Each structure stands twice: as C-alpha cells, then as structure tokens.
Amino acid sequence: MSKHGRLLLAALAIVVIGGLIIVPMNFNRYGLYILSQWAVMTIAAMGLNLTLGYAGQVSLAQGAFVGIGAYGAAILTTHGWPLIASLGLVIVICFIVGWLLGYPALRVQHHYLAFVTLAFSTLMFLVFRNESWLTNGIYGISNIPRPEILGFPTRKPLPFYYLCLGSLALVTLAMWWLIRSPWGRAFMALRENPIRAQSLGIDTRRYTLMAFAIGSVLGGIAGVLYAPLTQYVDPVPFNLQLSLDLLMMVIVGGSGFMFGPFLGAMIAVLLPEWLRVAEGYYLMLYALAVIALLIYSPTGILGILDRYLGSRRTQAASALRAAAQSKLEAAQ
Amino acid sequence: MSNLLDLIVAGLATGAIYALVAVGFTLLWQTSQTINFAQGEFVMLPAFLMLAVMHLGAPFWLAVLVGVLLSALLLGLAFKMLLVDPMLRHGVLPLAIATMALAIGIKEAVKQFFSAEASPFPSIVPVGDVSVLGRAISLQSLGVLAVAILAVVGLTTLLNRTSLGHQMQAAAQNPTVARIIGVPVERMILLTFLINAVLVALASLLITPIYLAKFSSGEVLGQAAFIAAIVGGFNQVRGAIAGGLLIGVVDNLAAAYVSTQYRAAVPMVLLILVILFRPQGLLGRAEERTV
Amino acid sequence: MRSIILAGLCSAMLLSGAAYAQSGAPIKIANVAELSGGGATVGTNWKNGIDLAVEEINAKGGILGRKIEVSHADSQSNPGVARAQVQKALDSEPYVLLGPGYSGSVKVTAPLAAEAGITQIMGGEAAELTQAGNKFLFRTSFGQQSSMPKVAKYINDELKAKSVAVVWVNNDFGRGGRDVITKEFNRLGIKVAADLSTEAGQADFAADVSKIKAAAPDAVFIYVNEEESARILKEIKRQGVTAPLIGETTLVGQKVIELAGDAANGARGHVGLTTDAPVEAIKAFRDRFVKKYNYVPDHNGLKGYLAIYMVKATTEKMGKVDSKAFADTLHGLTIKTSTEPNILMDVTFDQNGDIDRQGFLVEVVEGKQVVKQVLPKLN
Amino acid sequence: MTAVLDVRDVKKSFGGITAVDGVSFDVQEGEILGLIGPNGCGKSTLFNCILGQLTPSGGEVRVDGKLVTGQRPAELNRLGVSRTFQLLQVFPKLSVRDNLILAGQEHRGSMLSRLFGPSDAGLTATADQMIGFFKLEHLANEPAGGLSYGQQKLLDAAMAFMGGPRLVLLDEPAGGVNPTMLGDLKERLIAINRERRATFVVIEHNMEFVMSLCSRVMVMAEGKVLAIGKPDEIRANPAVIEAYLGH
C-alpha cells in the first residue's frame, strides 16, 4: 500500500475509534445496549474468523462457546467471584474444549467438519438446558452483577459500553498481533494449502487444534461479557441459531479479513434494529438484504473492496512483469 | 418386546417423513454442492401456497396442482437462477449462509402474509388407523412411507434406467467430462432443482395434515432431514431414505431407553460417529478427493 | 448513525407531545412481545388482542378523551433482544409497558421497568415472577402458583389418584408448571409415576406414551402447547391408555379439540382464561376477534386484550393519566364487568400483581367443552 | 560415510495395484540425483513415500542414517528434508516475501517463541537474499498468486531452500517453464548445490535438463528401478532406450 493510502487508513481508524468513544456519550440506554451487543458479537465473530477465515476450519460451534463463557461468568459471578477471575477460568475451559473439538478436523474437513461442530453445538444447548444443578436449566440465571473495573463500577450503560469497547480493542490488538506473527502465516498456509504447508515443516495438526482453541477462547470471552450485559442467562440464546448467525457475520463481513467481523456484526446486530421501522416486515427485509449482499459479493463486504484493490494490483503487477520482460529481452 | 416393536413401527412412520424431506436435500448436494438450510421451509411453503389458492375459492385438486406448479417455479427455477447460480462458484459457504437467510425470509413472509397460527390442512390420505403388527398406525404415516419409497424407486429408475438419468448422473459426477461428451449439464442441474421442488411440494402435501400448516414447522423437519441425509449418506438417494428411517427409530428408542431430556442428543452422537468413522454415510460411497 | 436521528425525531415528537398533553394527545403504550422465533404464536396472539382492544377503545373516544397509541417491538423470543427492546421502549417514556410473554424475558426486563417506575403488564406465567417483590409487575392470567394447586386438588379430591404421570414441554412454561405441580403432588402424597419432558414441535409421542403405559398411573397430567397436546392425545388413544387425562387451558382448548378430533374426548382441565369459557362477554370477544383476524385466538389473545382494558380501568379509576401512580392504583384494585364490561370477568389484583378471578374445570365431551365445576373468585 | 538419503526396498500398493515395487537406492552428500521414467512408473509415489505423505507398505527410508519411515512430512522437513511439488504449490494470497518467510519460520525456535518473537521470525533478510538470488526483487511484495507461471515455479523452488535443507526433492521443477527461465533455474540450483552442499533428487522429463544438471540418474519403470548410473551410462543403456523408445 502506498504511503498516502496508509495515512488515509490511519486517519480513518482514528475517526472511527474516536467516534466509537465520543458519539455514544449522548446515546440513550437502548443505543448503548445495542452498541455493547455489537462489540460483544464482534469479539465472538473474530474468534470464528480466526478458525474459519484464517485457518480454513469450518465451525458451527462458536455459539456454544459464547454459551460456555456466558454460563461460566453467570455461575461464578453470582457465587461471588470477580468477573476477571471467571474470565480466567472460562479462557482455560474454552481453550481445552476448543482444542478437543479440533480433533475431528484432523480426520474430516469442510462440510463434514461443519456437521460435527453443528452436532456439538446442539449437544451443548441440551447440557445448558438439562443440567439444572449447574445452569438452573430453563429458568436461567438472573441478577448477574456488572463488574467493578479498577474501582470504577460499570452498572450504568455507558461505563459498561466502555468495558465492552475496551475489551474489543484489547482483543483486536491481540488478534492483530497473532495474525501478523508467524502463527498467523501458518494459519493462512493451513487454509490455502495444508499439504504444501506440511512439507515446509508446519505442524498442521497442532496449528489446526490451536486455531480451534484460540477461536473458541474468543467465543468464551464474548460470553463472559454477554452475561453481565443482559444480566440474565438462559439456554435459548445459545441454540444452534447463534452459531449460524456468527458464521453469517464472518461470511457477510468478509471471511479472512481482519475487520470483516466488525462489519458482519454490524449487519447482524445493527441492521435489524434500523429496519425495525418496517415493523412486521423487518426480518423479511433483513433476510432479503443479506441474500442480496451475498449474491452481489459472495466474499462479503470486504470482498468488494478486495476485488477492487485486487484488480488494481493485477494491473500494476502485469505492468511490472511487462517491464521486467522487456529488460530481459534487452539484455539478451 | 411388543413395546419395542411399537416404538420401531412408530419411529419408521416418523422417519418416513424425514426421509422424504432428505431425498431432495441429497439431490441438490449431488448435482450442485448446494447445502440447502431452507429445505425445511421449502416443505412448509407449498402447503401455504395451496391454502392461498383454496382461499380464492378453488377446489382442493386445483389448489394442489397450482401449488406444485408454483413450487416448481419458486423453489426450483427461481431458487436456482436467482440464488444458486450467482453464488455457486464461490464455494459452499456463502450459498449455505444465503439459504439460512432465505429460511428466515420464507418463515417471516408466511407469518406476515398468512398467520402465526397453525392451520389444519386437508389430507389426501384417509384419516384413520390401521393395525400393523398388532399396533394401530395412522394411514397418513403409511401414505408418507409409501410415497417416500415410491419416490426413491422412481428416482432410482430414472437415474439408472433411462438415458436422461444417465445424463443426470454424468452431470453430477463429472460435469467437465459430461460437457465434453455432449451432456447438457446446465439443463440436467436445473432438472434436479425442479425434481427437488416437486418432491418438497409432494412432501408438503403429505406431511402438513400431520404437522399442520405453520410457519415454524420447517425448523424441526429441516434439521431432522439434514441429519438423516448425512447419516444415510450425503450422496445417495436411498441413503437419505435409510437415514430418515433410522433417525425416526433412534429418536424413539432414545426417548424410551436413554432419556427424554436428551433424546435430541442421540441422533447427534450418531451423526458424529458416522462422520468420524464412515464419513460417506452408512449407504454412501466415498467421494473422490483430489489432493 | 441513524439511531441519533431516530432518537432526535423521537424526542422532537415527545416535546411536541408534551405541548399538547392537556389537549388530548395520544396515550403512548409500548408493547414488547415474541413476534418471531419460538414464541411467535404466543406473541402474535398477544399483539392482536392488544390491537383489537385499542381499536375498540379508540373508536369510542379513547381513555379520558385521549386516544391510545401502541408501539409493538419484537423480542425474537430472545431475552437479550427483549432487554434491548424494553430499554428502547422505556427510553421513549411510555405510559405503561406491555409484555413480554416468555417468563425468561420478563425476568430480564422487569428490573428495568421497575427502575424507570413504569408499570409492566406481562403474559408470563412462571410462579416466581411476582414473588420477587417487584411493585411494578402485573399478570394478566393466573400464575402457575395459583392454577396448579387447583389442578392438583382436583386430581386428589375428585379422581382420588395415587400416582400420576407428568408430561411437560421442556421450556420455561412447561418446566414451571411441572415444578409447581410436582411440589403439590408431594404435599398431597401423590406419587409421580413418570416424569416426561417433551420438546416443542415434537412430532412423535410414541416413546412418551409407551412410558406412560408402562408406568400405569391413575391419571396423566399433560402440560404442553396446543399442537403437541393434540398429537399426544392421538397417540394416547392409539396405544389405548385409559387413565384420565388432566391438563390446563392448553389441553382442553377449542384448537386442541379441532386438531385431535375424537382423541380429545375425556380430557379434563383447569381453565383460567379461555375463549371457550361459558361467559357471554367472552363469546362476544371471540366473535369480534375472529371477525378481525380470521382465526380463533388462544388465551394469549385474551391476555393482550385484557391488558389494555386493565390500563383503561385503572386510568379511569385515577381520573388522570399518571404513570407514576398507576401501579399503586392497580394494586388491590377490583375491576368489575358492571363498570367495564370488556374486562370480561370480575378480576382483582393483589399486592404482588397476581390476579384473582373465576376459573373453570372443564371436560371435553363429544368434541365440546363442558364446564364441570366453576371455581369461584376467592375475594 | 553415511548416505544423506538411503532408501531400502520401499514398496507401496493401492488396493491391488503395486505402484512402487521394492525400490532401493542411496544419495551421497552433495549429489544431484535425477529420477526419470515414463508417466505412471511410480516416481511421484516414491517421492511421497520418502517424504511421509504416504506410508510405504514395506521397506525403510533413512536420512543421514536415521530411520524416518512413516514420519509425518512436517517432522521430516524439520530434519532437513524439503521438497517442491509437480503442480504449482505456492500460497497465492501471501506476498512473495511472506511465502519465503513461511517456508523458513518453522525452523526457527519453538512454536511458543515464534508467537512472541518478531513477526517475520527474523527471516526478512534471509528471504530477501533468496528473492535476490532467484531474481524476484521487483515482485517481493506482490501476492504470489499474481506471478506468472514461471515466476511461481522459481518461488516454489526458492521456498524449498529457505529452511537450509540437507536434502531437497524436486518434482518436475522444469515443467512448463520457458527456456530462458529454465536456464536461470538450472544455474540457481547448481549454485545452491555447490555453495550450500545441499543434496538434490530431481524428477524431470526434460532429458537435456536432467543430463546436464545431475551427477547420477536413476531410471524407473513399472515401479522398479531399471537402471542407475552416470548420465552418459544411462544414455547408452539398452534397457533404458527400450523403455523410452518403446518396442
């Protein structure tokens, strides 16, 4: 990218971040709640984007990990644990369960893998619903407290929104670090050509499991925020539909793009709210919008941008090639 | 013992419903790698189309006819041309997501333009029970089973005995080669979409008297059919039938002998085991993979 | 940021509303209900009932000369979304909040309404909802804590059953009823011979019924939704179970009879609120509803309808539109059909927001509901 | 002196068909062994057996005297065995430089240290050196998918050398490459062979390329070794002429 483009991008980033911090100060509780929800879902979708978008492993179980995180936080904080400690435990649990869920991916791929993870998702829903001794079953867990962060209470909507936004920022930084690291490169190699990756010494088994484990941890983190956000957790939101929705966020935003989940979660969380003016028709319009978008760009919103940049890059590359060719011919 | 037999017979009757929905599902996968998450809604919709025609004062037979035609037009032709064609070359996932959105769209449309209430639907099979193996079983279920088996026999005959069928198989198995030897691949794929559309309309006609015409009735059906298709063999029409029947029976046995709270878990565990140890399905053949 | 514009518009409307408040500006009521997702049938009935009542009242000049304006929001049957929509509704400062219908969604939203000091009239039936000391929450129907003991008493006194099979749908509605009645059975010394959870939308009840058969209970208590009631009744008939079948509104309603045919005969149940009640006003309501919406409402349609008339009666009692005093007025209020015919049956609200009203024990005889016993209003 | 690669009696059959039928040979340090034979004679299957992509039905493979039969490709690669593929196998969405860094990174430190270490695993300089060596400087930041076929072939070969391998197995490196670039490629391979004492096994159909590049040539037919020897000997071998020119 040119220096000019980079500067433009940095300016855009500052405007967006500034906007996310300043504009909501005037929002009512509803607006803040929806934005917090967006931040939480973005974190979960980023996890799936790592597993699916970067490492190429189809998972329909991300919703189940949000559920594990939400239940973990709900159970522990209502028993007096601080949220940060529950977060620690949830991370460990999600890492282990995610790692184990990765094992089928070593045997089967693509749609078969999707079906295995789909089954896992349904099983987890049944556990949430049926194991009343732990989860209080269908009644759910209410009165989940909102935490105090460094002495600041987040009971009110605005501080809690900042907590979600701050968490999103931290997760984004960590993700950015991971994707730029040799691991990120290895994940992409796994997606694009696992056999070639192996021949270059990349332990595809371990990276596959890692992609599942880390992706699942992000799902868990989102869940840990979800519980105090709604202050009530029951099994219904964590059925298969959530996993499908998260998959949709990743694909619609643009799978394998760092900021795809931000846009995907925006479509999934904010678009229906905007469409509510259409009353009874809003979900229909929403479905149509998603279908139309996918028909227009099956690679998602960022796919449109990528196609545009891609065609410019190809032009530039072929110009370079032509130049090189003529130089070569001149030398002969 | 007689109890076990009862459960199996009842399970087969329910399984026949799943099987009928699963057949079209596998057809679409075979010819165009389309995983249709809206298949359940595809079964729900034709009944409402027929009800709509009946509301206009048409007799039942005419409503059925119009319903089947509309279904072929909407769920066959339009579905393929507007949704599948533009997205297919971008892989399975975007299309799968689009069908999920389509499922939401169909459900909401039916709820909005008809009703959120369940409506009864006239049965073409006489209502009543007959005694099978000493157990009362509803004629409607038997009707579904008969039609499911007929559909498979018909499809198998079509695919294996006619030149049209051979062309369809060629188009499904290796489109490139098929094109070279002069098979009109595009037309063959369109044909499978039309067959699926007619099958779901047929399923709708048979199932709705039992399930009632309700906007949400596709959810349970779609998921059960989905699992049935995978367990039976994603690329075999008779696999879908076997899978459907198996899921129907397993579900009942699970409720009776495992736990009613976890009955839904048993087919899922079966699904996981099948995928891990026999990914081509119980009756399927291994898919060719290129390294 | 469209929401800013929307918020701006809303506040502009509110301001202009305030200016005209004294000269008959509409009374704003917000409804948040399950209009899509698993509870869509519940929510849609509730919404239609509300709309019918509002239309009637507005046609007659409104409440205290002011028209009613209801906004409907969809909770997607998801507590998280319900919370967002209730927050949105509360931000626009409604007179009264209606809904939601799912007990979980009520639990997550009730503290918000209480904090805002807005009265919430909801459809949830779980026992615990009104026992948390929330002074702003009101029911539209019997909570399970008052309906289930009546059923248990009937099973004990009239049927003299010593063992009962309990069939329930595994959601908050079914589970709640099951938990309360099981407790009652324990108290009365009745054995639970089989405890069967079923799924919403379940098609095949063969396994469940064969378990009932194996348990050979003196009676079967069935607490599932109407469509599943019809399916299980058919299966019970098919497998030849002869024990008496007892349930609630969802077992003996007109819809079940229509769907189950012969198989519904003999089913008995406690009915708190039903369009089949032998009350002229309710029959008239049913006719009006069918005329407008072309189908027979379930009890949720009635609940929505009554919610609006509760608002009307309370407001007229106060003689002014005052959302702060609303809850206090409704506590302990008795609304009589003599003063408000469309409340359909005399009803009293206690300090918890629970209701007291006449109930019925009915049996399905030859495809018709027959009232066997009238359970009088307590106070 | 132990051979870098020692293959003893390797067999591989698929169902009833024996693709590789008891092949034995060894390769000494610094050697370039050519592997030729008609299509379907089992060359690529042999490669895959040596490299752990396939598990041999019988026989042993040793690298520097160490038994490696049945080890996974990634483990073998970290022991210093790398390869190129017959069909193009670069990572199209990664840049040329990232392709090369990727090819070397797993040889640096542990998985954990790579996560917290520099994002290029300290390989940018090495990668750029390799880019320069294969004359791809002007394309370093381009996605590999945008390169021409010949350029991708060069990149593919370059990737095989990033980990500083002891032994490189090249599967038809010259296939589809234009003559100018082919000369380049040969020159680079010879240079690497000399400078780094890397040992090569090369499958190739281009006779001229093989005969001028390799120190020894092995001929396979129907899963067996037909002949092995210096290029001149092979050229003169009647069995080879028979197999190639037909009956």
PDB file of C-alpha atoms in Angstrom, chain C residues 17 25 49 63 79 95 113 125 142 153 173 177 192 204 233 240 242 251 260 272 275 286-287 307 336 372:
ATOM      1  CA  GLY C  17     -46.497  15.696  22.547  1.00  0.00           C
ATOM      2  CA  ALA C  25     -52.564  13.909  22.762  1.00  0.00           C
ATOM      3  CA  GLY C  49     -55.545  -8.933  21.355  1.00  0.00           C
ATOM      4  CA  ILE C  63     -59.423   6.832  27.629  1.00  0.00           C
ATOM      5  CA  PRO C  79     -34.170 -12.428  26.432  1.00  0.00           C
ATOM      6  CA  TYR C  95     -47.420   5.292  29.951  1.00  0.00           C
ATOM      7  CA  ALA C 113     -39.217  -1.179  34.121  1.00  0.00           C
ATOM      8  CA  GLU C 125     -46.974 -17.459  33.983  1.00  0.00           C
ATOM      9  CA  PHE C 142     -53.210 -16.954  36.813  1.00  0.00           C
ATOM     10  CA  LYS C 153     -56.531 -30.624  44.306  1.00  0.00           C
ATOM     11  CA  PHE C 173     -43.744 -22.553  30.575  1.00  0.00           C
ATOM     12  CA  GLY C 177     -45.877 -25.873  35.634  1.00  0.00           C
ATOM     13  CA  VAL C 192     -45.158 -39.116  40.269  1.00  0.00           C
ATOM     14  CA  ASP C 204     -43.698 -38.407  17.593  1.00  0.00           C
ATOM     15  CA  LEU C 233     -53.833 -37.200  22.693  1.00  0.00           C
ATOM     16  CA  GLY C 240     -55.038 -47.496  24.444  1.00  0.00           C
ATOM     17  CA  THR C 242     -57.280 -45.364  29.691  1.00  0.00           C
ATOM     18  CA  LEU C 251     -55.080 -29.397  26.810  1.00  0.00           C
ATOM     19  CA  ALA C 260     -57.180 -34.041  17.862  1.00  0.00           C
ATOM     20  CA  GLY C 272     -58.448 -19.835  33.915  1.00  0.00           C
ATOM     21  CA  THR C 275     -62.252 -18.199  24.681  1.00  0.00           C
ATOM     22  CA  ARG C 286     -64.165 -14.263  20.452  1.00  0.00           C
ATOM     23  CA  ASP C 287     -66.561 -13.355  17.665  1.00  0.00           C
ATOM     24  CA  ALA C 307     -54.058  -5.871  29.435  1.00  0.00           C
ATOM     25  CA  LYS C 336     -65.978  -5.336  37.716  1.00  0.00           C
ATOM     26  CA  LYS C 372     -67.947 -29.461  35.212  1.00  0.00           C
TER      27      LYS C 372
END
